[in-house]
Short mmCIF file of C-alpha atoms in Angstrom, two decimals:
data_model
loop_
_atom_site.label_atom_id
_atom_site.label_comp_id
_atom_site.label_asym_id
_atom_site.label_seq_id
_atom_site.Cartn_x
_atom_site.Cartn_y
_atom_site.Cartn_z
CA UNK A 1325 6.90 -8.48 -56.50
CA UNK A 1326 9.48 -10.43 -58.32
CA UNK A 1327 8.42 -10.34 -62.06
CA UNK A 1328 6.95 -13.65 -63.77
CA UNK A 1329 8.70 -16.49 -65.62
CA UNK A 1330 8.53 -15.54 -69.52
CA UNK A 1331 7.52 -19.30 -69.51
CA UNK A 1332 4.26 -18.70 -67.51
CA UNK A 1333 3.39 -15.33 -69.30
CA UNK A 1334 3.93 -13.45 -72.76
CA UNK A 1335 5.33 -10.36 -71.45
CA UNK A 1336 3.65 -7.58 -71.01
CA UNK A 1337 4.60 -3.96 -69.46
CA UNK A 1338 1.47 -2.28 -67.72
CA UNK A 1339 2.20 1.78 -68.05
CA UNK A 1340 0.17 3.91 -65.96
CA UNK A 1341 0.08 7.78 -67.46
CA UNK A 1342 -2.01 11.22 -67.25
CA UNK A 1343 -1.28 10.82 -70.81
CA UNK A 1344 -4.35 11.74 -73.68
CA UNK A 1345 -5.49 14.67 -72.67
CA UNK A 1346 -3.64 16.15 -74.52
CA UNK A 1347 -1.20 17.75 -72.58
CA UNK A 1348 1.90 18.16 -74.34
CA UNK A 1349 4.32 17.47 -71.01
CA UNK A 1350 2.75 14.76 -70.28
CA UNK A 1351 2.27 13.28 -74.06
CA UNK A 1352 5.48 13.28 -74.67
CA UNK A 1353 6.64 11.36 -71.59
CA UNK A 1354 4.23 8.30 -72.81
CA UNK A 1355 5.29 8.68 -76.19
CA UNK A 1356 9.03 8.74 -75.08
CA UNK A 1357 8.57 5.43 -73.58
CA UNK A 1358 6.63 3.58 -75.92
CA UNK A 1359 9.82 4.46 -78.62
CA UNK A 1360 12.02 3.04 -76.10
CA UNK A 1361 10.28 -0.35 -75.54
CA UNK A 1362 9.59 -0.29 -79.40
CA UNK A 1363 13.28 -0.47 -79.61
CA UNK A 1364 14.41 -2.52 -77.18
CA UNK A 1365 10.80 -5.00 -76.58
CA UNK A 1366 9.40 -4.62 -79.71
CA UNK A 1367 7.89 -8.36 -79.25
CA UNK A 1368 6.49 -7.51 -75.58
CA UNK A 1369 3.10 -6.65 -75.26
CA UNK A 1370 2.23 -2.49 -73.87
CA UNK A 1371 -0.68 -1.50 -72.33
CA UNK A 1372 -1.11 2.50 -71.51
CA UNK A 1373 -3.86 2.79 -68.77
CA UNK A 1374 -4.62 6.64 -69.34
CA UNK A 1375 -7.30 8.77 -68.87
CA UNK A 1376 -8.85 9.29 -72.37
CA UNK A 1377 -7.71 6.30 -73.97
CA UNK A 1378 -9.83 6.74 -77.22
CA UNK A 1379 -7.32 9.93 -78.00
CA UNK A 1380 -4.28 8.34 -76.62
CA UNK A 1381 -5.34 6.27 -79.42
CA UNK A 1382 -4.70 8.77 -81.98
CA UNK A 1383 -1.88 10.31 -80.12
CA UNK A 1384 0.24 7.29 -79.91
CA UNK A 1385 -0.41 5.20 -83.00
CA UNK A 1386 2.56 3.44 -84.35
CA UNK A 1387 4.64 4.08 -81.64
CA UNK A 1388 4.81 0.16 -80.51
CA UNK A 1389 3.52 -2.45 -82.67
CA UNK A 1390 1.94 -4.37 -79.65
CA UNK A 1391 -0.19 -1.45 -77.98
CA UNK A 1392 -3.20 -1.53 -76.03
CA UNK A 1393 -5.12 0.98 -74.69
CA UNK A 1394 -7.39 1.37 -71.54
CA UNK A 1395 -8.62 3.22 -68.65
CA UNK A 1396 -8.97 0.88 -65.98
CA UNK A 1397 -6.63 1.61 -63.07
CA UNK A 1398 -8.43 5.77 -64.03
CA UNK A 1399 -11.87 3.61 -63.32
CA UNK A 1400 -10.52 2.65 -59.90
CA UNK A 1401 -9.40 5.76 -58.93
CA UNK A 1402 -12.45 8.01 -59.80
CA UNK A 1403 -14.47 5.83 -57.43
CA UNK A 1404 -12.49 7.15 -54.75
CA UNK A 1405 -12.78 10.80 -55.53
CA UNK A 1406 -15.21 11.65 -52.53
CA UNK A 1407 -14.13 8.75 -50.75
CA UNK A 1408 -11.53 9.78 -47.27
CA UNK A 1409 -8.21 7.89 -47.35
CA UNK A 1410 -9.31 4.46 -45.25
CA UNK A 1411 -12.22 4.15 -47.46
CA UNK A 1412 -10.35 5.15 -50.72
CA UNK A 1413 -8.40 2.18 -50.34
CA UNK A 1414 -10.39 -0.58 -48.92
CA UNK A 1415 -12.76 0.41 -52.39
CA UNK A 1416 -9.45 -0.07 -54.19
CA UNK A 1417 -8.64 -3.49 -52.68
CA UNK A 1418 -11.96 -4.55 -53.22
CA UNK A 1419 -12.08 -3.89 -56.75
CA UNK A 1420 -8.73 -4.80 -58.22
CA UNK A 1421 -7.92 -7.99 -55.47
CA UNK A 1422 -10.83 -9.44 -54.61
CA UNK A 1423 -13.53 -9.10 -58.30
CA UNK A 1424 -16.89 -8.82 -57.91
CA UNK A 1425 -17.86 -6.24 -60.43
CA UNK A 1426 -19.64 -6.76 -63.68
CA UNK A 1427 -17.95 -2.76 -64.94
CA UNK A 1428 -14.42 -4.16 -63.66
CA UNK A 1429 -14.15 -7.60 -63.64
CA UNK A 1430 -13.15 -8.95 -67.33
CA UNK A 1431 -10.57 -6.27 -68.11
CA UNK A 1432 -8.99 -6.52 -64.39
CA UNK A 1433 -8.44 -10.14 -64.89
CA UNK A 1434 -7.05 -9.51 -68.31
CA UNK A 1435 -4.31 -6.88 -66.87
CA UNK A 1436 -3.68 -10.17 -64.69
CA UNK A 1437 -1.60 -11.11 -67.84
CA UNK A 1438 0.86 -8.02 -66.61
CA UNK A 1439 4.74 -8.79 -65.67
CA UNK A 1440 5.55 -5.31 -64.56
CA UNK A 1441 3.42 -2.36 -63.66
CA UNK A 1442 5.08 0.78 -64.29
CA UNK A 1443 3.31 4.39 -62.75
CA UNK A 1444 5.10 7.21 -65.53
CA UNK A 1445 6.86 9.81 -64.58
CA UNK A 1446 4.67 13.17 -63.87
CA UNK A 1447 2.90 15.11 -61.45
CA UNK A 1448 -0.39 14.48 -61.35
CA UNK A 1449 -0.21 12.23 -58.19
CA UNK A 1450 0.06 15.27 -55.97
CA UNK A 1451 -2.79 16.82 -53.78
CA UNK A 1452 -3.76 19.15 -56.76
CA UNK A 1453 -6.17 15.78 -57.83
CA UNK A 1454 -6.70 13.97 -53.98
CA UNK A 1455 -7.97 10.87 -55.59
CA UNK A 1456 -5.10 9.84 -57.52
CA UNK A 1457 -3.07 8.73 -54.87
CA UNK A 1458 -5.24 6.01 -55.26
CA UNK A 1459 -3.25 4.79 -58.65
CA UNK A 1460 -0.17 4.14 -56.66
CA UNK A 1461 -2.47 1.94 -54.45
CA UNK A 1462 -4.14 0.50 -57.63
CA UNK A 1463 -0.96 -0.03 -59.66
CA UNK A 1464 0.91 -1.80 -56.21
CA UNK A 1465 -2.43 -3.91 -55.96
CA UNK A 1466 -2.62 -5.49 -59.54
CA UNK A 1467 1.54 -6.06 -59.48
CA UNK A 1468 0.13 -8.04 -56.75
CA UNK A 1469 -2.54 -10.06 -57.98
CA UNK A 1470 -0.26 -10.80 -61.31
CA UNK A 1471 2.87 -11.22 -59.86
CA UNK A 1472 4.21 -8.61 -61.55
CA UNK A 1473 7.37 -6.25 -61.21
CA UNK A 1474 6.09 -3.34 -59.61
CA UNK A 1475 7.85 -0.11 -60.85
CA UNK A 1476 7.64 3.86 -60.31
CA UNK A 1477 9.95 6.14 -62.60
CA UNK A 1478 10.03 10.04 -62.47
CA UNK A 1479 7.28 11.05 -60.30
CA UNK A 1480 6.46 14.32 -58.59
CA UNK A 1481 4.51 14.25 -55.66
CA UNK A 1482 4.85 17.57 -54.09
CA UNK A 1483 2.43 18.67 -52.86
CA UNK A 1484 1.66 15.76 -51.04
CA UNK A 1485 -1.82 13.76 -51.06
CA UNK A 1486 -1.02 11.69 -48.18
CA UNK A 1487 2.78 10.99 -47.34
CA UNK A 1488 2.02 8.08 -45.10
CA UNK A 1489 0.21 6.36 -47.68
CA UNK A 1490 2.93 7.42 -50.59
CA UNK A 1491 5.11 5.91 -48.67
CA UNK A 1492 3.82 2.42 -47.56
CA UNK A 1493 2.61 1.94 -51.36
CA UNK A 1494 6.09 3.01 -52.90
CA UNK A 1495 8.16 1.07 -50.56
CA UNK A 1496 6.38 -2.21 -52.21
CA UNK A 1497 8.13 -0.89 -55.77
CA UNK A 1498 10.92 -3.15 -57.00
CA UNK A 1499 12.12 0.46 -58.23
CA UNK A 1500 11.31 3.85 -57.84
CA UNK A 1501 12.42 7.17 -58.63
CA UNK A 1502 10.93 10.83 -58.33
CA UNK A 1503 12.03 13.66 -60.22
CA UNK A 1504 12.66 16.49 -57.40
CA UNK A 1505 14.48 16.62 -53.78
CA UNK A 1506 11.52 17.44 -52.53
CA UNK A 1507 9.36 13.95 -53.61
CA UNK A 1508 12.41 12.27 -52.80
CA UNK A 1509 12.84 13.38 -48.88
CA UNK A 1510 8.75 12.71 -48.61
CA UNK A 1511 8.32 9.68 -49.91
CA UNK A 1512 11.79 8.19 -48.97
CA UNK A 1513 12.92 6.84 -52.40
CA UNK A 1514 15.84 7.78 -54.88
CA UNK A 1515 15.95 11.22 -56.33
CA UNK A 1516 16.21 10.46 -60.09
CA UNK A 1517 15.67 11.77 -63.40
CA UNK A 1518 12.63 13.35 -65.29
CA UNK A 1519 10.90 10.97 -67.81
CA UNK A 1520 11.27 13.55 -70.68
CA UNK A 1521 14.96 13.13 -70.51
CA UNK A 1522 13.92 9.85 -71.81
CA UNK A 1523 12.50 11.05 -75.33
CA UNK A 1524 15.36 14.39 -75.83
CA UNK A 1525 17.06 12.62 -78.40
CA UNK A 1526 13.68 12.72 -80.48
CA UNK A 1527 13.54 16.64 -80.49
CA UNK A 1528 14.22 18.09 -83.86
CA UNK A 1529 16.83 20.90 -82.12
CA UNK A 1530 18.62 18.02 -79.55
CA UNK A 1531 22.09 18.59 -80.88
CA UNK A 1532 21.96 21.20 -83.09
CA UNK A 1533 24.85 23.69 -82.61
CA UNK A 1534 24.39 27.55 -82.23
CA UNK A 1535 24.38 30.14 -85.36
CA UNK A 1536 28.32 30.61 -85.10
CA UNK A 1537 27.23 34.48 -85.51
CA UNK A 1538 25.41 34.24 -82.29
CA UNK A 1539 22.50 35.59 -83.68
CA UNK A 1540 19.63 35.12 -81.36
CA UNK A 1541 16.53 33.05 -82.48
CA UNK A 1542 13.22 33.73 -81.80
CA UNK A 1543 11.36 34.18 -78.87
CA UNK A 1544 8.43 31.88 -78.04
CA UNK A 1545 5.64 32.58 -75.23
CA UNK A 1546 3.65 29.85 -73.22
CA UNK A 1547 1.61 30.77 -70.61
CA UNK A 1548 -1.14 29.03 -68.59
CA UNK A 1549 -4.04 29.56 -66.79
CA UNK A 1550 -4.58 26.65 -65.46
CA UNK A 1551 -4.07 25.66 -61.91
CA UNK A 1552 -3.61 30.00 -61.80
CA UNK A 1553 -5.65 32.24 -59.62
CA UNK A 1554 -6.93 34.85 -61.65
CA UNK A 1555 -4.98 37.15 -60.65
CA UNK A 1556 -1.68 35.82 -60.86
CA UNK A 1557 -2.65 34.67 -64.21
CA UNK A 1558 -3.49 38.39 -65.45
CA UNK A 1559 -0.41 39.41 -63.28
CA UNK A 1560 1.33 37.24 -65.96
CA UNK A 1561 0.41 38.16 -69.20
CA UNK A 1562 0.56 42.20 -68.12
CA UNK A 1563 3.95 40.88 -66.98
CA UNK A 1564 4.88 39.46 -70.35
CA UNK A 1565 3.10 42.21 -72.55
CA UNK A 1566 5.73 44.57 -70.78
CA UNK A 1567 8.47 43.16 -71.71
CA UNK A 1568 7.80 42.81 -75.05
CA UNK A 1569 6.92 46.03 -75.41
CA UNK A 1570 9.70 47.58 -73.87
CA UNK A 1571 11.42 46.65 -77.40
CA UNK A 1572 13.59 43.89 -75.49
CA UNK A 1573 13.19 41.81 -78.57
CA UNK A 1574 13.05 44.22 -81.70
CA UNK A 1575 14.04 42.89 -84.80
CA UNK A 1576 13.35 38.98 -83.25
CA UNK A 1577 10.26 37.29 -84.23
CA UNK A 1578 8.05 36.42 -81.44
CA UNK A 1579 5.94 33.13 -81.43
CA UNK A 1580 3.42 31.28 -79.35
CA UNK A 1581 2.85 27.82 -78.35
CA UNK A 1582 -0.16 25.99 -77.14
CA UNK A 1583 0.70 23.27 -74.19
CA UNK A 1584 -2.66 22.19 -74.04
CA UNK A 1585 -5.67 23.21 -77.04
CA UNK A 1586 -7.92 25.43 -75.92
CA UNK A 1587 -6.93 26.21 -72.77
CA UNK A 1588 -3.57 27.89 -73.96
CA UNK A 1589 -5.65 30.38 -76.49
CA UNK A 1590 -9.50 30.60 -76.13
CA UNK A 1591 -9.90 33.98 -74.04
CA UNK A 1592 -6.82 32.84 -73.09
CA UNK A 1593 -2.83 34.09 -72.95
CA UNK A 1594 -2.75 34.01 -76.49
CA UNK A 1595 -5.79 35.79 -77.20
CA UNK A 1596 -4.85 38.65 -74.61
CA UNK A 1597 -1.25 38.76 -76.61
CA UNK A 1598 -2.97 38.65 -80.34
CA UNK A 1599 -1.92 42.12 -80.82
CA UNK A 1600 1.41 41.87 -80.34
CA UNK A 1601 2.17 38.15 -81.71
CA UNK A 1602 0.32 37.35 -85.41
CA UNK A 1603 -2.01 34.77 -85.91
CA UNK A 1604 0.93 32.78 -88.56
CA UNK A 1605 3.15 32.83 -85.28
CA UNK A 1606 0.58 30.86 -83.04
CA UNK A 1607 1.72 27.19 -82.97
CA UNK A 1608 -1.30 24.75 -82.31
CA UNK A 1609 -1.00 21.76 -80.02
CA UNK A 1610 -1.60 19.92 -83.34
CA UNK A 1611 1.10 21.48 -85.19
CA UNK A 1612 3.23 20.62 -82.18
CA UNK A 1613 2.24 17.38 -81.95
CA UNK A 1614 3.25 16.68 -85.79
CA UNK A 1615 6.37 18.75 -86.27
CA UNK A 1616 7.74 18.31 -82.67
CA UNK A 1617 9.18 20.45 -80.31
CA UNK A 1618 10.70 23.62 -82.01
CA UNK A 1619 12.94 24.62 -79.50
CA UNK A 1620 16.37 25.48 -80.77
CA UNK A 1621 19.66 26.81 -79.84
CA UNK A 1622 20.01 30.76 -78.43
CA UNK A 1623 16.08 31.43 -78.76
CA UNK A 1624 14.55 32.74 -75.75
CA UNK A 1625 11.43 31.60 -74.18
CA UNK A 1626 9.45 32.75 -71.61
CA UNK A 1627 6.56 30.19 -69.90
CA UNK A 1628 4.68 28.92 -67.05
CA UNK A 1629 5.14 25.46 -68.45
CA UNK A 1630 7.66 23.04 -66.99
CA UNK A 1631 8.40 21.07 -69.59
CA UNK A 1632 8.84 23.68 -71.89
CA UNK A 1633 11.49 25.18 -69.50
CA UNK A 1634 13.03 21.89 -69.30
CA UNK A 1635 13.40 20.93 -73.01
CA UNK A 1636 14.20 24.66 -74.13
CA UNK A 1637 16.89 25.01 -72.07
CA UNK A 1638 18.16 21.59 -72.98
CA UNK A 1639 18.77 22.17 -76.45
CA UNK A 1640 20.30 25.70 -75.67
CA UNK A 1641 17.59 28.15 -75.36
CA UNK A 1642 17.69 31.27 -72.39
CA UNK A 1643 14.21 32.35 -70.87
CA UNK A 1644 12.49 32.94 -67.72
CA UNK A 1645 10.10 30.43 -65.91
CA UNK A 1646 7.64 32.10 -64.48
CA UNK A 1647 6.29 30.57 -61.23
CA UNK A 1648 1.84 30.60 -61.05
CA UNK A 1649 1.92 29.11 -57.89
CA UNK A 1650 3.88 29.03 -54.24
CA UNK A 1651 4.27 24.91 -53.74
CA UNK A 1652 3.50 22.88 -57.48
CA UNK A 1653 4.61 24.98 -59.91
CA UNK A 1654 7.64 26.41 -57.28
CA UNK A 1655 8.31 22.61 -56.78
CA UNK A 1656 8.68 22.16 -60.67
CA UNK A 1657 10.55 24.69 -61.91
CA UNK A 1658 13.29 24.82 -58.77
CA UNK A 1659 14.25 21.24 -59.43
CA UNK A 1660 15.15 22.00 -63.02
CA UNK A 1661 16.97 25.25 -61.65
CA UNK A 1662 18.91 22.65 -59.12
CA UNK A 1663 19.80 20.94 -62.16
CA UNK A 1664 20.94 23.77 -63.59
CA UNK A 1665 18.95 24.93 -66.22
CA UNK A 1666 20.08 28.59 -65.90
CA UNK A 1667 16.53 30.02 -66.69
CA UNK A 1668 15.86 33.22 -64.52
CA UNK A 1669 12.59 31.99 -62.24
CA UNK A 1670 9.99 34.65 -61.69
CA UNK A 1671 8.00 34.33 -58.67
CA UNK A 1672 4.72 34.49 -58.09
CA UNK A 1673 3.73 37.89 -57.35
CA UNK A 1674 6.73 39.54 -58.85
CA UNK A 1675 6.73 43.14 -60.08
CA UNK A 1676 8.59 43.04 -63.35
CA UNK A 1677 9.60 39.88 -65.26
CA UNK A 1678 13.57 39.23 -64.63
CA UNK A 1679 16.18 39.15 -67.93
CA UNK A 1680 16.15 35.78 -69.52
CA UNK A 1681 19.25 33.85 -68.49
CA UNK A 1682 20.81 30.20 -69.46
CA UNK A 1683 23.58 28.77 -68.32
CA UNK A 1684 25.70 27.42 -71.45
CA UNK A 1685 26.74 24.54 -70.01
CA UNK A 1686 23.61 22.74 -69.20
CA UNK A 1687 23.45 21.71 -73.08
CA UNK A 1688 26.13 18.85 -72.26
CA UNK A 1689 24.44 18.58 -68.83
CA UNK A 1690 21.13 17.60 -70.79
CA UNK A 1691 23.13 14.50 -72.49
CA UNK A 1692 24.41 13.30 -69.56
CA UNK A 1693 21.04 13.49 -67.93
CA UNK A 1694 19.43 11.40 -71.15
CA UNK A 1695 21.88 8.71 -70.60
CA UNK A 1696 21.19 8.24 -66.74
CA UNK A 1697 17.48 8.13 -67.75
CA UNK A 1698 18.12 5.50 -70.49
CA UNK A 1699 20.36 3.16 -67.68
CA UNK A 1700 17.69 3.31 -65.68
CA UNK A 1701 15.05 2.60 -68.33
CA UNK A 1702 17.36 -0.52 -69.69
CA UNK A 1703 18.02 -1.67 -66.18
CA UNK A 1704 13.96 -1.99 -66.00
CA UNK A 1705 13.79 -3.19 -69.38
CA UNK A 1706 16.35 -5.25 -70.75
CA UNK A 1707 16.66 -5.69 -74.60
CA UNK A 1708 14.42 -8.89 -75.61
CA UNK A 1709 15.39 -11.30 -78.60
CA UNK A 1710 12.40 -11.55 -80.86
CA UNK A 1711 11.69 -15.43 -80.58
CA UNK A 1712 13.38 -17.43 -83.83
CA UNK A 1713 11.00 -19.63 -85.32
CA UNK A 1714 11.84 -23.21 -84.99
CA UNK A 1715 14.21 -24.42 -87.52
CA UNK A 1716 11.77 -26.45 -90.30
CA UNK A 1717 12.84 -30.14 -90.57
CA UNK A 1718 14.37 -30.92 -94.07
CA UNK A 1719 12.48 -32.25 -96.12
CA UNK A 1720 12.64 -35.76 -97.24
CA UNK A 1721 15.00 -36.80 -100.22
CA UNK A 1722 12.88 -39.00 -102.91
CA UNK A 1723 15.00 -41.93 -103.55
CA UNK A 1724 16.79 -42.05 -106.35
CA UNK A 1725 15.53 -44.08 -109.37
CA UNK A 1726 16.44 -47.12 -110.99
CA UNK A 1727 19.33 -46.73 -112.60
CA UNK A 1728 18.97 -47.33 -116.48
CA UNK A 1729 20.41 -49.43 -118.84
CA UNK A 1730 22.51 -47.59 -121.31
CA UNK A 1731 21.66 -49.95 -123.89
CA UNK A 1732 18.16 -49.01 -124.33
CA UNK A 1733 17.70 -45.43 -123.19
CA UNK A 1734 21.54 -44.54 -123.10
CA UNK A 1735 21.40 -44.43 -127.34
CA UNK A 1736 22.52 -41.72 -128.88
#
């Protein structure tokens, strides 16, 4: 859809996110992009459509001065969940085109007020959650009914939910990107850049330079169970709890950090690793979430999580990325390793954890890939003006007064 006149509409930008979990990959990818359109649309109107927008709420505050919050497009797509495909979308029609719904109806005419629709970067539209291939379906429908730019950026979609459907929806985007090969050759659009390139330039450690000693930093440990069979996940931590205690890392201080709370530590990884990492060297999801990411140059980290592997290795960590599944996780972590990360990839079901590796180079890489994910985020979203206020009209000059005669007032 072509995007409305500014005349007809105020602007607004329509961002559809897994974001508010919390989760911190997927966090930071909605809070990258509402700094960039607080820079360059400060004046334009945002709404996040997220899952849990009463803690995106707290998440996100202050990032744009013009935020909403909602759910909606979520709504649409949980009344799908035990729907099949045909079904799944003529619900989704129904509801966002055609009205008729007293738990829909006033906020889906108020996202009428949208001039693009934007689906975030991340990869929660895969077949891991069936139903939300309906969002792609929701998102295309209200750019529809609003006449709205319709935009995807930084998706993965592997595994697939339905590539037929992917497809038809996406080719209605006035732009769309994925973020692996693999998305890219299914769904038939541009292979592009991750959305957290977007926000690298707001990590505390993007562009600091090595210890010119090359002493090593410390060594930080993220691992998951979710989305892990049990036994790959306990293959994992015994995995880990090797290695460091084989004395690969004597003398370095070895840390922990929570992706998402709970899940990351309750009779969790961390909890099975207490032992051998101290309580001061746990990192909450809160902490994280204040101080930012504390990746720095020539630490070593060893995780499960992508974005961790991505971000570590872009401000000059080594590590290993360990694989917890054979297609999403696999998916994930080879497309940073095509980019060149350098991070030795365990696989799932491997003996003994591999060295950590890096390659040095993929520092500058990391910049370059920032830019190309800023073009493409200023080709969607072109610096606006703030509006000047009229000029005010000058006011009237009082007439000047009589003049007097100097021979009565004029006296000295």
């Amino acid at each position: 859809m072509s995007q409305g006149s500014e005349n007809d509409k105020q602007p607004t930008i329509h961002l559809v996110s897994t974001a508010g979990h919390p989760n911190f990959g997927d966090e930071f990818i909605a809070a990258s992009w509402l700094r960039f359109l607080a820079e360059r649309q400060p004046d334009t109107d945002v709404v996040l459509d997220c899952p849990d927008p009463g803690m995106a709420a707290f998440l996100f505050e202050g990032l744009h001065p013009r935020l909403k919050l909602t759910n909606l497009l979520w709504r649409v797509s949980w009344l799908t969940m035990d729907a099949d495909p045909d079904e799944g979308d003529a619900t989704v029609d129904r509801v966002v085109r055609d009205l008729g719904s007293p738990l829909f109806d006033y906020g889906l005419l108020e996202l009428r007020r949208a001039t693009t629709v934007h689906l975030v970067g991340g990869g929660h539209i895969t077949s891991n959650w069936l139903h939300h291939g309906r969002l792609v379906r929701a998102a295309r429908r209200l750019a529809e009914v609003a006449d709205a730019q319709f935009v995807a950026t930084g998706l993965g979609l592997m595994p697939a939910i339905d590539p037929e459907r992917i497809r038809d929806d996406l080719a209605a985007a006035d732009h769309a990107t994925v973020r692996d090969s693999a998305s890219a050759e299914m769904a038939g659009v541009e292979l592009g850049v991750n959305d957290a390139f977007l926000g690298l330039s707001s990590i505390p450690g993007h562009g600091e330079r090595p210890d010119p000693t090359g002493q090593p930093g410390d060594v930080w440990i993220s691992l998951q169970c979710d989305l892990a069979e049990p036994e790959v996940f306990e293959a994992t931590v015994a995995g880990v709890r090797a290695m460091i205690e084989s004395g690969r890392f004597e003398g370095r201080t070895i840390r922990y950090l929570e992706s998402i709370p709970g899940t990351d530590r309750d009779r969790r990884a961390y909890d099975l690793l207490a032992d051998l990492i101290p309580e001061e060297n746990f990192m909450s999801f809160v902490r994280l979430w204040h101080e930012g990411f504390p990746g720095r140059p020539l630490q070593t980290w060893i995780t499960t999580r992508y974005h961790f592997h991505q971000l570590a290795a872009a401000v000059g960590a080594d590590g290993i990325a360990i694989e917890i599944d054979d297609d999403y996780y696999r998916t994930k972590h080879e497309s940073l390793a095509e980019l060149g990360t350098g991070f030795a990839i365990a696989p799932v079901g491997f003996d003994k954890l591999p060295e950590p590796a890096s390659d040095p180079e993929f520092r500058l890489k990391a910049g370059r890939l920032h830019r190309a994910k800023l073009d493409e985020a200023e080709a969607i979203y072109p610096r606006r003006r703030a509006p000047q206020p009229a000029a005010a009209a000058p006011a009237p000059v009082a007439p000047a007064p009589p003049a007097r005669s100097k021979g009565v007032f004029g006296r000295r």
